[in-house]
Amino acid sequence: MTKPRSALTATKEGPSDVASCSMRGSENLTSLDNGVQQRIAQHPCYSEEAHHFYARMHVAVAPACNIQCNYCNRKYDCANESRPGVTSEVLTPEEAARKVLVVAGKIPQMTVLGIAGPGDPLANPEKTFRTFELIAEKAPDIKLCLSTNGLKLVDHIDRLKNLNIDHVTLTINMVDPQIGQNIYSWVYFNHKRYKGREAAHILHERQMEALQALKENNILCKVNSVMIPEINDRHLMEVSHAVKEHGAFLHNIMPLLLAPGAYYDTVNQRGPTPQEVKELQDLCEGSMNLMRHCRQCRADAVGLLGEDRGDEFTKEQFLDMPILYDQNTRAKVHAEISAKVEKIRYAREFLRGKKATPKTQDTLIIAVTSKGDGLVNQHFGHASEFLIYRASKDGTFSFIGARRVGAYCSGIETCGDAEDSLDRIINMISDCNILLTSRIGKEPHKFVSAAGIEIVQTYDSIETAIRTLLERTQGITL
Ligand code: CLF
Ligand code: SF4
């Protein structure tokens, strides 16, 4: 491995359990042209705003892979677009298509079907494209989405275009093979296995060609990068710049989460802390749209980002469930959501137009518990993640990330007793000034307050709750 290159603060903590990411949402969205805004309006990963309302699902149809990342154990799902250490139930294309129709009927706000593993979708082209073809034919209102390491993308660009696939994710961890040789063990290309710098060089060249092909075909490209401390952390700023130059639309910097038994696990490679991830995202921001609401979901994830309803649709269950897919019902639900989003956007623009009168220099970091729909509607004890917002002295605020934790109350008997997990949670939000939550029990209230975090209990839209806070704590008139 290379010597430490990073100037980012290094700690000895284990792999972070943070799930980072969100485009500095609505602010960046307003600077996009209308055509792009429409293309991403219902995609929960490409639009931070959409992720509160629209769901995605993945189908696990692609088990093989053509490269070996040092953070991956092939017993588990592809760690480039999935939570490491998780195994998904592999389906045939026909089973996958049935599952999509069942879910689309039950969860009409599901707008995007992604194929993200459990290996690399384009190392399994026949299964991947057969699945896409079946869904395009039976459920044309569902957007198709693909996540790949990029090695084989150029070979399939015409098929992607013909299927009207508008969103592709490439995982690019380096633009310098010298660094890449410490991230990849081998690359299988043109019937030959390459190792070391040569392998990283081939992958890099193919990824750059893939970016170019996506740009030429007007397909929106998001780039995922896994942040590996002392290996590629500082280098990711160069990656961010390079992928933007080559036409990528959005950059998602994800913390390294180790799959048990992966090479990095055997050499005790650590993952970054939430604070390190945030610091790097802040450094990259400005020149590139950053995704900060990624949840590193499973290759068979179902539901809103941040919730996982996969257990409701196991193979045993969905094969027996009726298909209630109906385009008209779905269109109605989408129109209702769209009207709600429009209302929120209008209110935001109206408030932005009003002059803020700052009376303090402070910036507030706010942790929010939410079950979705853009509301502060979750009990502290049930939160398995916190949405983190930064509010500035000029009255503006932005979403800066989602941090995953185990829920404090995993059951009535244990609620309030789980001191260890409470410690971990407080550690996770220790840089926050305020906790916005719908409710919190007496015991955790005591500990969170003792950590210097002010608690505000409310049931309101996140936007309104933060504005109210700003008015009260910052003395800002909005
Ligand atoms: Fe899936 Fe990925 Fe498409 Fe989204 S996920 S293939 S772009 S539909 Fe989204 Fe999940 Fe993060 Fe991926 S939150 S891991 S970025
Ligand atoms: Fe694992 Fe995905 Fe890397 Fe393949 S591309 S080795 S499946 S993390």
PDB file of N, CA and C in Angstrom, residues 309-394:
ATOM      1  N   ARG A 309     -37.767  -1.990   2.596  1.00  0.00           N
ATOM      2  CA  ARG A 309     -38.955  -2.834   2.668  1.00  0.00           C
ATOM      3  C   ARG A 309     -38.732  -4.161   1.961  1.00  0.00           C
ATOM      4  N   GLY A 310     -37.453  -4.504   1.753  1.00  0.00           N
ATOM      5  CA  GLY A 310     -37.123  -5.740   1.035  1.00  0.00           C
ATOM      6  C   GLY A 310     -37.748  -6.972   1.667  1.00  0.00           C
ATOM      7  N   ASP A 311     -37.860  -6.966   3.010  1.00  0.00           N
ATOM      8  CA  ASP A 311     -38.411  -8.134   3.707  1.00  0.00           C
ATOM      9  C   ASP A 311     -39.868  -8.419   3.332  1.00  0.00           C
ATOM     10  N   GLU A 312     -40.570  -7.388   2.856  1.00  0.00           N
ATOM     11  CA  GLU A 312     -41.972  -7.600   2.461  1.00  0.00           C
ATOM     12  C   GLU A 312     -42.084  -8.274   1.101  1.00  0.00           C
ATOM     13  N   PHE A 313     -40.937  -8.317   0.364  1.00  0.00           N
ATOM     14  CA  PHE A 313     -40.995  -8.819  -1.014  1.00  0.00           C
ATOM     15  C   PHE A 313     -39.920  -9.871  -1.282  1.00  0.00           C
ATOM     16  N   THR A 314     -39.784 -10.821  -0.359  1.00  0.00           N
ATOM     17  CA  THR A 314     -38.843 -11.917  -0.624  1.00  0.00           C
ATOM     18  C   THR A 314     -39.421 -12.768  -1.761  1.00  0.00           C
ATOM     19  N   LYS A 315     -38.563 -13.585  -2.339  1.00  0.00           N
ATOM     20  CA  LYS A 315     -39.009 -14.406  -3.484  1.00  0.00           C
ATOM     21  C   LYS A 315     -40.218 -15.258  -3.109  1.00  0.00           C
ATOM     22  N   GLU A 316     -40.143 -15.851  -1.945  1.00  0.00           N
ATOM     23  CA  GLU A 316     -41.241 -16.698  -1.489  1.00  0.00           C
ATOM     24  C   GLU A 316     -42.556 -15.905  -1.461  1.00  0.00           C
ATOM     25  N   GLN A 317     -42.446 -14.625  -1.055  1.00  0.00           N
ATOM     26  CA  GLN A 317     -43.662 -13.817  -0.947  1.00  0.00           C
ATOM     27  C   GLN A 317     -44.124 -13.270  -2.299  1.00  0.00           C
ATOM     28  N   PHE A 318     -43.203 -12.634  -3.060  1.00  0.00           N
ATOM     29  CA  PHE A 318     -43.691 -11.919  -4.249  1.00  0.00           C
ATOM     30  C   PHE A 318     -44.182 -12.866  -5.341  1.00  0.00           C
ATOM     31  N   LEU A 319     -43.699 -14.120  -5.345  1.00  0.00           N
ATOM     32  CA  LEU A 319     -44.181 -15.045  -6.371  1.00  0.00           C
ATOM     33  C   LEU A 319     -45.666 -15.368  -6.166  1.00  0.00           C
ATOM     34  N   ASP A 320     -46.136 -15.202  -4.926  1.00  0.00           N
ATOM     35  CA  ASP A 320     -47.550 -15.482  -4.625  1.00  0.00           C
ATOM     36  C   ASP A 320     -48.411 -14.225  -4.562  1.00  0.00           C
ATOM     37  N   MET A 321     -47.798 -13.071  -4.689  1.00  0.00           N
ATOM     38  CA  MET A 321     -48.588 -11.832  -4.529  1.00  0.00           C
ATOM     39  C   MET A 321     -49.227 -11.432  -5.863  1.00  0.00           C
ATOM     40  N   PRO A 322     -50.424 -10.810  -5.824  1.00  0.00           N
ATOM     41  CA  PRO A 322     -51.066 -10.393  -7.080  1.00  0.00           C
ATOM     42  C   PRO A 322     -50.347  -9.178  -7.677  1.00  0.00           C
ATOM     43  N   ILE A 323     -50.378  -9.044  -8.991  1.00  0.00           N
ATOM     44  CA  ILE A 323     -49.790  -7.856  -9.644  1.00  0.00           C
ATOM     45  C   ILE A 323     -50.882  -6.796  -9.760  1.00  0.00           C
ATOM     46  N   LEU A 324     -50.728  -5.707  -9.009  1.00  0.00           N
ATOM     47  CA  LEU A 324     -51.747  -4.651  -9.008  1.00  0.00           C
ATOM     48  C   LEU A 324     -51.253  -3.413  -9.757  1.00  0.00           C
ATOM     49  N   TYR A 325     -50.198  -3.611 -10.544  1.00  0.00           N
ATOM     50  CA  TYR A 325     -49.613  -2.487 -11.288  1.00  0.00           C
ATOM     51  C   TYR A 325     -50.671  -1.846 -12.188  1.00  0.00           C
ATOM     52  N   ASP A 326     -50.827  -0.530 -12.045  1.00  0.00           N
ATOM     53  CA  ASP A 326     -51.789   0.169 -12.883  1.00  0.00           C
ATOM     54  C   ASP A 326     -51.233   1.564 -13.175  1.00  0.00           C
ATOM     55  N   GLN A 327     -50.963   1.814 -14.446  1.00  0.00           N
ATOM     56  CA  GLN A 327     -50.309   3.083 -14.808  1.00  0.00           C
ATOM     57  C   GLN A 327     -51.114   4.304 -14.414  1.00  0.00           C
ATOM     58  N   ASN A 328     -52.444   4.220 -14.522  1.00  0.00           N
ATOM     59  CA  ASN A 328     -53.269   5.401 -14.212  1.00  0.00           C
ATOM     60  C   ASN A 328     -53.206   5.745 -12.732  1.00  0.00           C
ATOM     61  N   THR A 329     -53.302   4.698 -11.879  1.00  0.00           N
ATOM     62  CA  THR A 329     -53.221   4.951 -10.434  1.00  0.00           C
ATOM     63  C   THR A 329     -51.875   5.562 -10.102  1.00  0.00           C
ATOM     64  N   ARG A 330     -50.829   5.005 -10.692  1.00  0.00           N
ATOM     65  CA  ARG A 330     -49.484   5.512 -10.405  1.00  0.00           C
ATOM     66  C   ARG A 330     -49.350   6.967 -10.860  1.00  0.00           C
ATOM     67  N   ALA A 331     -49.887   7.261 -12.047  1.00  0.00           N
ATOM     68  CA  ALA A 331     -49.772   8.637 -12.572  1.00  0.00           C
ATOM     69  C   ALA A 331     -50.461   9.615 -11.625  1.00  0.00           C
ATOM     70  N   LYS A 332     -51.588   9.180 -11.058  1.00  0.00           N
ATOM     71  CA  LYS A 332     -52.327  10.039 -10.121  1.00  0.00           C
ATOM     72  C   LYS A 332     -51.479  10.317  -8.872  1.00  0.00           C
ATOM     73  N   VAL A 333     -50.890   9.256  -8.344  1.00  0.00           N
ATOM     74  CA  VAL A 333     -50.043   9.420  -7.141  1.00  0.00           C
ATOM     75  C   VAL A 333     -48.871  10.356  -7.453  1.00  0.00           C
ATOM     76  N   HIS A 334     -48.250  10.183  -8.617  1.00  0.00           N
ATOM     77  CA  HIS A 334     -47.099  11.023  -8.969  1.00  0.00           C
ATOM     78  C   HIS A 334     -47.519  12.482  -9.112  1.00  0.00           C
ATOM     79  N   ALA A 335     -48.725  12.693  -9.673  1.00  0.00           N
ATOM     80  CA  ALA A 335     -49.204  14.078  -9.846  1.00  0.00           C
ATOM     81  C   ALA A 335     -49.425  14.726  -8.476  1.00  0.00           C
ATOM     82  N   GLU A 336     -49.955  13.941  -7.510  1.00  0.00           N
ATOM     83  CA  GLU A 336     -50.179  14.485  -6.155  1.00  0.00           C
ATOM     84  C   GLU A 336     -48.845  14.861  -5.505  1.00  0.00           C
ATOM     85  N   ILE A 337     -47.858  13.970  -5.652  1.00  0.00           N
ATOM     86  CA  ILE A 337     -46.539  14.267  -5.057  1.00  0.00           C
ATOM     87  C   ILE A 337     -45.961  15.513  -5.717  1.00  0.00           C
ATOM     88  N   SER A 338     -46.077  15.555  -7.027  1.00  0.00           N
ATOM     89  CA  SER A 338     -45.499  16.676  -7.769  1.00  0.00           C
ATOM     90  C   SER A 338     -46.133  17.999  -7.313  1.00  0.00           C
ATOM     91  N   ALA A 339     -47.452  17.993  -7.073  1.00  0.00           N
ATOM     92  CA  ALA A 339     -48.131  19.219  -6.605  1.00  0.00           C
ATOM     93  C   ALA A 339     -47.610  19.610  -5.222  1.00  0.00           C
ATOM     94  N   LYS A 340     -47.393  18.599  -4.364  1.00  0.00           N
ATOM     95  CA  LYS A 340     -46.887  18.870  -3.009  1.00  0.00           C
ATOM     96  C   LYS A 340     -45.481  19.480  -3.089  1.00  0.00           C
ATOM     97  N   VAL A 341     -44.630  18.893  -3.936  1.00  0.00           N
ATOM     98  CA  VAL A 341     -43.252  19.391  -4.073  1.00  0.00           C
ATOM     99  C   VAL A 341     -43.269  20.813  -4.606  1.00  0.00           C
ATOM    100  N   GLU A 342     -44.159  21.077  -5.548  1.00  0.00           N
ATOM    101  CA  GLU A 342     -44.257  22.418  -6.134  1.00  0.00           C
ATOM    102  C   GLU A 342     -44.619  23.450  -5.062  1.00  0.00           C
ATOM    103  N   LYS A 343     -45.538  23.065  -4.180  1.00  0.00           N
ATOM    104  CA  LYS A 343     -45.977  23.952  -3.093  1.00  0.00           C
ATOM    105  C   LYS A 343     -44.791  24.288  -2.185  1.00  0.00           C
ATOM    106  N   ILE A 344     -44.032  23.241  -1.823  1.00  0.00           N
ATOM    107  CA  ILE A 344     -42.879  23.424  -0.936  1.00  0.00           C
ATOM    108  C   ILE A 344     -41.859  24.334  -1.608  1.00  0.00           C
ATOM    109  N   ARG A 345     -41.649  24.088  -2.908  1.00  0.00           N
ATOM    110  CA  ARG A 345     -40.655  24.891  -3.644  1.00  0.00           C
ATOM    111  C   ARG A 345     -41.075  26.353  -3.692  1.00  0.00           C
ATOM    112  N   TYR A 346     -42.373  26.543  -3.897  1.00  0.00           N
ATOM    113  CA  TYR A 346     -42.891  27.915  -3.973  1.00  0.00           C
ATOM    114  C   TYR A 346     -42.675  28.626  -2.638  1.00  0.00           C
ATOM    115  N   ALA A 347     -42.993  27.922  -1.543  1.00  0.00           N
ATOM    116  CA  ALA A 347     -42.828  28.512  -0.210  1.00  0.00           C
ATOM    117  C   ALA A 347     -41.355  28.852   0.039  1.00  0.00           C
ATOM    118  N   ARG A 348     -40.474  27.971  -0.415  1.00  0.00           N
ATOM    119  CA  ARG A 348     -39.036  28.195  -0.208  1.00  0.00           C
ATOM    120  C   ARG A 348     -38.562  29.437  -0.975  1.00  0.00           C
ATOM    121  N   GLU A 349     -39.011  29.532  -2.233  1.00  0.00           N
ATOM    122  CA  GLU A 349     -38.609  30.688  -3.038  1.00  0.00           C
ATOM    123  C   GLU A 349     -39.140  31.977  -2.429  1.00  0.00           C
ATOM    124  N   PHE A 350     -40.370  31.908  -1.927  1.00  0.00           N
ATOM    125  CA  PHE A 350     -40.980  33.086  -1.318  1.00  0.00           C
ATOM    126  C   PHE A 350     -40.152  33.546  -0.118  1.00  0.00           C
ATOM    127  N   LEU A 351     -39.778  32.575   0.724  1.00  0.00           N
ATOM    128  CA  LEU A 351     -39.001  32.920   1.923  1.00  0.00           C
ATOM    129  C   LEU A 351     -37.598  33.398   1.556  1.00  0.00           C
ATOM    130  N   ARG A 352     -37.035  32.810   0.488  1.00  0.00           N
ATOM    131  CA  ARG A 352     -35.691  33.227   0.058  1.00  0.00           C
ATOM    132  C   ARG A 352     -35.686  34.686  -0.371  1.00  0.00           C
ATOM    133  N   GLY A 353     -36.812  35.079  -0.962  1.00  0.00           N
ATOM    134  CA  GLY A 353     -36.917  36.457  -1.458  1.00  0.00           C
ATOM    135  C   GLY A 353     -36.954  37.467  -0.333  1.00  0.00           C
ATOM    136  N   LYS A 354     -37.341  37.024   0.867  1.00  0.00           N
ATOM    137  CA  LYS A 354     -37.413  37.958   2.000  1.00  0.00           C
ATOM    138  C   LYS A 354     -36.025  38.159   2.569  1.00  0.00           C
ATOM    139  N   LYS A 355     -35.735  39.371   2.968  1.00  0.00           N
ATOM    140  CA  LYS A 355     -34.391  39.696   3.421  1.00  0.00           C
ATOM    141  C   LYS A 355     -34.163  39.177   4.838  1.00  0.00           C
ATOM    142  N   ALA A 356     -33.097  38.439   5.014  1.00  0.00           N
ATOM    143  CA  ALA A 356     -32.738  37.985   6.357  1.00  0.00           C
ATOM    144  C   ALA A 356     -31.907  39.048   7.056  1.00  0.00           C
ATOM    145  N   THR A 357     -32.110  39.174   8.357  1.00  0.00           N
ATOM    146  CA  THR A 357     -31.337  40.151   9.121  1.00  0.00           C
ATOM    147  C   THR A 357     -30.486  39.405  10.134  1.00  0.00           C
ATOM    148  N   PRO A 358     -29.256  39.053   9.781  1.00  0.00           N
ATOM    149  CA  PRO A 358     -28.451  38.265  10.702  1.00  0.00           C
ATOM    150  C   PRO A 358     -28.021  39.041  11.929  1.00  0.00           C
ATOM    151  N   LYS A 359     -28.101  38.381  13.095  1.00  0.00           N
ATOM    152  CA  LYS A 359     -27.659  39.033  14.316  1.00  0.00           C
ATOM    153  C   LYS A 359     -26.552  38.236  14.981  1.00  0.00           C
ATOM    154  N   THR A 360     -26.129  37.150  14.318  1.00  0.00           N
ATOM    155  CA  THR A 360     -25.090  36.339  14.924  1.00  0.00           C
ATOM    156  C   THR A 360     -24.183  35.774  13.841  1.00  0.00           C
ATOM    157  N   GLN A 361     -22.968  35.377  14.214  1.00  0.00           N
ATOM    158  CA  GLN A 361     -22.003  34.844  13.258  1.00  0.00           C
ATOM    159  C   GLN A 361     -22.115  33.320  13.189  1.00  0.00           C
ATOM    160  N   ASP A 362     -22.879  32.740  14.091  1.00  0.00           N
ATOM    161  CA  ASP A 362     -22.833  31.284  14.227  1.00  0.00           C
ATOM    162  C   ASP A 362     -23.457  30.534  13.061  1.00  0.00           C
ATOM    163  N   THR A 363     -22.893  29.362  12.818  1.00  0.00           N
ATOM    164  CA  THR A 363     -23.513  28.406  11.902  1.00  0.00           C
ATOM    165  C   THR A 363     -24.049  27.280  12.766  1.00  0.00           C
ATOM    166  N   LEU A 364     -25.264  26.842  12.479  1.00  0.00           N
ATOM    167  CA  LEU A 364     -25.842  25.758  13.270  1.00  0.00           C
ATOM    168  C   LEU A 364     -25.759  24.444  12.501  1.00  0.00           C
ATOM    169  N   ILE A 365     -25.369  23.392  13.180  1.00  0.00           N
ATOM    170  CA  ILE A 365     -25.450  22.057  12.583  1.00  0.00           C
ATOM    171  C   ILE A 365     -26.607  21.349  13.301  1.00  0.00           C
ATOM    172  N   ILE A 366     -27.571  20.886  12.503  1.00  0.00           N
ATOM    173  CA  ILE A 366     -28.827  20.378  13.070  1.00  0.00           C
ATOM    174  C   ILE A 366     -29.036  18.914  12.664  1.00  0.00           C
ATOM    175  N   ALA A 367     -29.325  18.063  13.640  1.00  0.00           N
ATOM    176  CA  ALA A 367     -29.639  16.650  13.354  1.00  0.00           C
ATOM    177  C   ALA A 367     -31.157  16.479  13.411  1.00  0.00           C
ATOM    178  N   VAL A 368     -31.720  15.793  12.414  1.00  0.00           N
ATOM    179  CA  VAL A 368     -33.173  15.653  12.314  1.00  0.00           C
ATOM    180  C   VAL A 368     -33.545  14.174  12.257  1.00  0.00           C
ATOM    181  N   THR A 369     -34.607  13.789  12.973  1.00  0.00           N
ATOM    182  CA  THR A 369     -35.114  12.420  12.822  1.00  0.00           C
ATOM    183  C   THR A 369     -36.376  12.465  11.952  1.00  0.00           C
ATOM    184  N   SER A 370     -36.360  11.655  10.886  1.00  0.00           N
ATOM    185  CA  SER A 370     -37.475  11.707   9.930  1.00  0.00           C
ATOM    186  C   SER A 370     -37.755  10.328   9.353  1.00  0.00           C
ATOM    187  N   LYS A 371     -39.071  10.050   9.159  1.00  0.00           N
ATOM    188  CA  LYS A 371     -39.450   8.794   8.506  1.00  0.00           C
ATOM    189  C   LYS A 371     -39.659   9.019   7.014  1.00  0.00           C
ATOM    190  N   GLY A 372     -39.534  10.292   6.554  1.00  0.00           N
ATOM    191  CA  GLY A 372     -39.740  10.603   5.139  1.00  0.00           C
ATOM    192  C   GLY A 372     -40.787  11.680   4.965  1.00  0.00           C
ATOM    193  N   ASP A 373     -41.144  11.953   3.707  1.00  0.00           N
ATOM    194  CA  ASP A 373     -42.118  12.988   3.352  1.00  0.00           C
ATOM    195  C   ASP A 373     -41.647  14.385   3.737  1.00  0.00           C
ATOM    196  N   GLY A 374     -40.358  14.541   4.029  1.00  0.00           N
ATOM    197  CA  GLY A 374     -39.831  15.864   4.358  1.00  0.00           C
ATOM    198  C   GLY A 374     -40.289  16.369   5.715  1.00  0.00           C
ATOM    199  N   LEU A 375     -40.664  15.458   6.637  1.00  0.00           N
ATOM    200  CA  LEU A 375     -41.209  15.871   7.938  1.00  0.00           C
ATOM    201  C   LEU A 375     -40.297  15.479   9.098  1.00  0.00           C
ATOM    202  N   VAL A 376     -40.349  16.253  10.192  1.00  0.00           N
ATOM    203  CA  VAL A 376     -39.755  15.818  11.463  1.00  0.00           C
ATOM    204  C   VAL A 376     -40.848  14.959  12.105  1.00  0.00           C
ATOM    205  N   ASN A 377     -40.815  13.665  11.825  1.00  0.00           N
ATOM    206  CA  ASN A 377     -41.953  12.833  12.233  1.00  0.00           C
ATOM    207  C   ASN A 377     -41.503  11.513  12.859  1.00  0.00           C
ATOM    208  N   GLN A 378     -40.277  11.501  13.396  1.00  0.00           N
ATOM    209  CA  GLN A 378     -39.826  10.244  13.980  1.00  0.00           C
ATOM    210  C   GLN A 378     -39.334  10.434  15.408  1.00  0.00           C
ATOM    211  N   HIS A 379     -39.684   9.480  16.241  1.00  0.00           N
ATOM    212  CA  HIS A 379     -39.240   9.448  17.631  1.00  0.00           C
ATOM    213  C   HIS A 379     -37.731   9.194  17.645  1.00  0.00           C
ATOM    214  N   PHE A 380     -37.012   9.886  18.509  1.00  0.00           N
ATOM    215  CA  PHE A 380     -35.553   9.713  18.616  1.00  0.00           C
ATOM    216  C   PHE A 380     -35.186   8.235  18.763  1.00  0.00           C
ATOM    217  N   GLY A 381     -35.948   7.535  19.601  1.00  0.00           N
ATOM    218  CA  GLY A 381     -35.617   6.138  19.899  1.00  0.00           C
ATOM    219  C   GLY A 381     -35.790   5.199  18.723  1.00  0.00           C
ATOM    220  N   HIS A 382     -36.541   5.627  17.704  1.00  0.00           N
ATOM    221  CA  HIS A 382     -36.769   4.755  16.555  1.00  0.00           C
ATOM    222  C   HIS A 382     -35.894   5.110  15.366  1.00  0.00           C
ATOM    223  N   ALA A 383     -35.095   6.165  15.520  1.00  0.00           N
ATOM    224  CA  ALA A 383     -34.319   6.638  14.361  1.00  0.00           C
ATOM    225  C   ALA A 383     -33.123   5.724  14.114  1.00  0.00           C
ATOM    226  N   SER A 384     -33.015   5.236  12.875  1.00  0.00           N
ATOM    227  CA  SER A 384     -31.821   4.467  12.529  1.00  0.00           C
ATOM    228  C   SER A 384     -30.859   5.322  11.726  1.00  0.00           C
ATOM    229  N   GLU A 385     -31.245   6.578  11.490  1.00  0.00           N
ATOM    230  CA  GLU A 385     -30.334   7.514  10.834  1.00  0.00           C
ATOM    231  C   GLU A 385     -30.736   8.938  11.213  1.00  0.00           C
ATOM    232  N   PHE A 386     -29.793   9.844  11.081  1.00  0.00           N
ATOM    233  CA  PHE A 386     -30.064  11.267  11.309  1.00  0.00           C
ATOM    234  C   PHE A 386     -29.779  12.031  10.026  1.00  0.00           C
ATOM    235  N   LEU A 387     -30.676  12.942   9.658  1.00  0.00           N
ATOM    236  CA  LEU A 387     -30.424  13.831   8.529  1.00  0.00           C
ATOM    237  C   LEU A 387     -29.720  15.062   9.097  1.00  0.00           C
ATOM    238  N   ILE A 388     -28.609  15.435   8.499  1.00  0.00           N
ATOM    239  CA  ILE A 388     -27.813  16.536   9.047  1.00  0.00           C
ATOM    240  C   ILE A 388     -27.939  17.761   8.131  1.00  0.00           C
ATOM    241  N   TYR A 389     -28.288  18.884   8.731  1.00  0.00           N
ATOM    242  CA  TYR A 389     -28.435  20.141   7.993  1.00  0.00           C
ATOM    243  C   TYR A 389     -27.470  21.184   8.565  1.00  0.00           C
ATOM    244  N   ARG A 390     -27.019  22.081   7.687  1.00  0.00           N
ATOM    245  CA  ARG A 390     -26.209  23.206   8.157  1.00  0.00           C
ATOM    246  C   ARG A 390     -26.986  24.479   7.850  1.00  0.00           C
ATOM    247  N   ALA A 391     -27.205  25.303   8.897  1.00  0.00           N
ATOM    248  CA  ALA A 391     -27.936  26.559   8.722  1.00  0.00           C
ATOM    249  C   ALA A 391     -26.958  27.711   8.937  1.00  0.00           C
ATOM    250  N   SER A 392     -26.986  28.682   8.024  1.00  0.00           N
ATOM    251  CA  SER A 392     -26.008  29.767   8.076  1.00  0.00           C
ATOM    252  C   SER A 392     -26.611  31.041   8.601  1.00  0.00           C
ATOM    253  N   LYS A 393     -25.727  31.965   8.933  1.00  0.00           N
ATOM    254  CA  LYS A 393     -26.151  33.221   9.534  1.00  0.00           C
ATOM    255  C   LYS A 393     -27.044  34.046   8.598  1.00  0.00           C
ATOM    256  N   ASP A 394     -26.939  33.807   7.268  1.00  0.00           N
ATOM    257  CA  ASP A 394     -27.760  34.602   6.355  1.00  0.00           C
ATOM    258  C   ASP A 394     -29.159  34.013   6.173  1.00  0.00           C
TER     259      ASP A 394
END
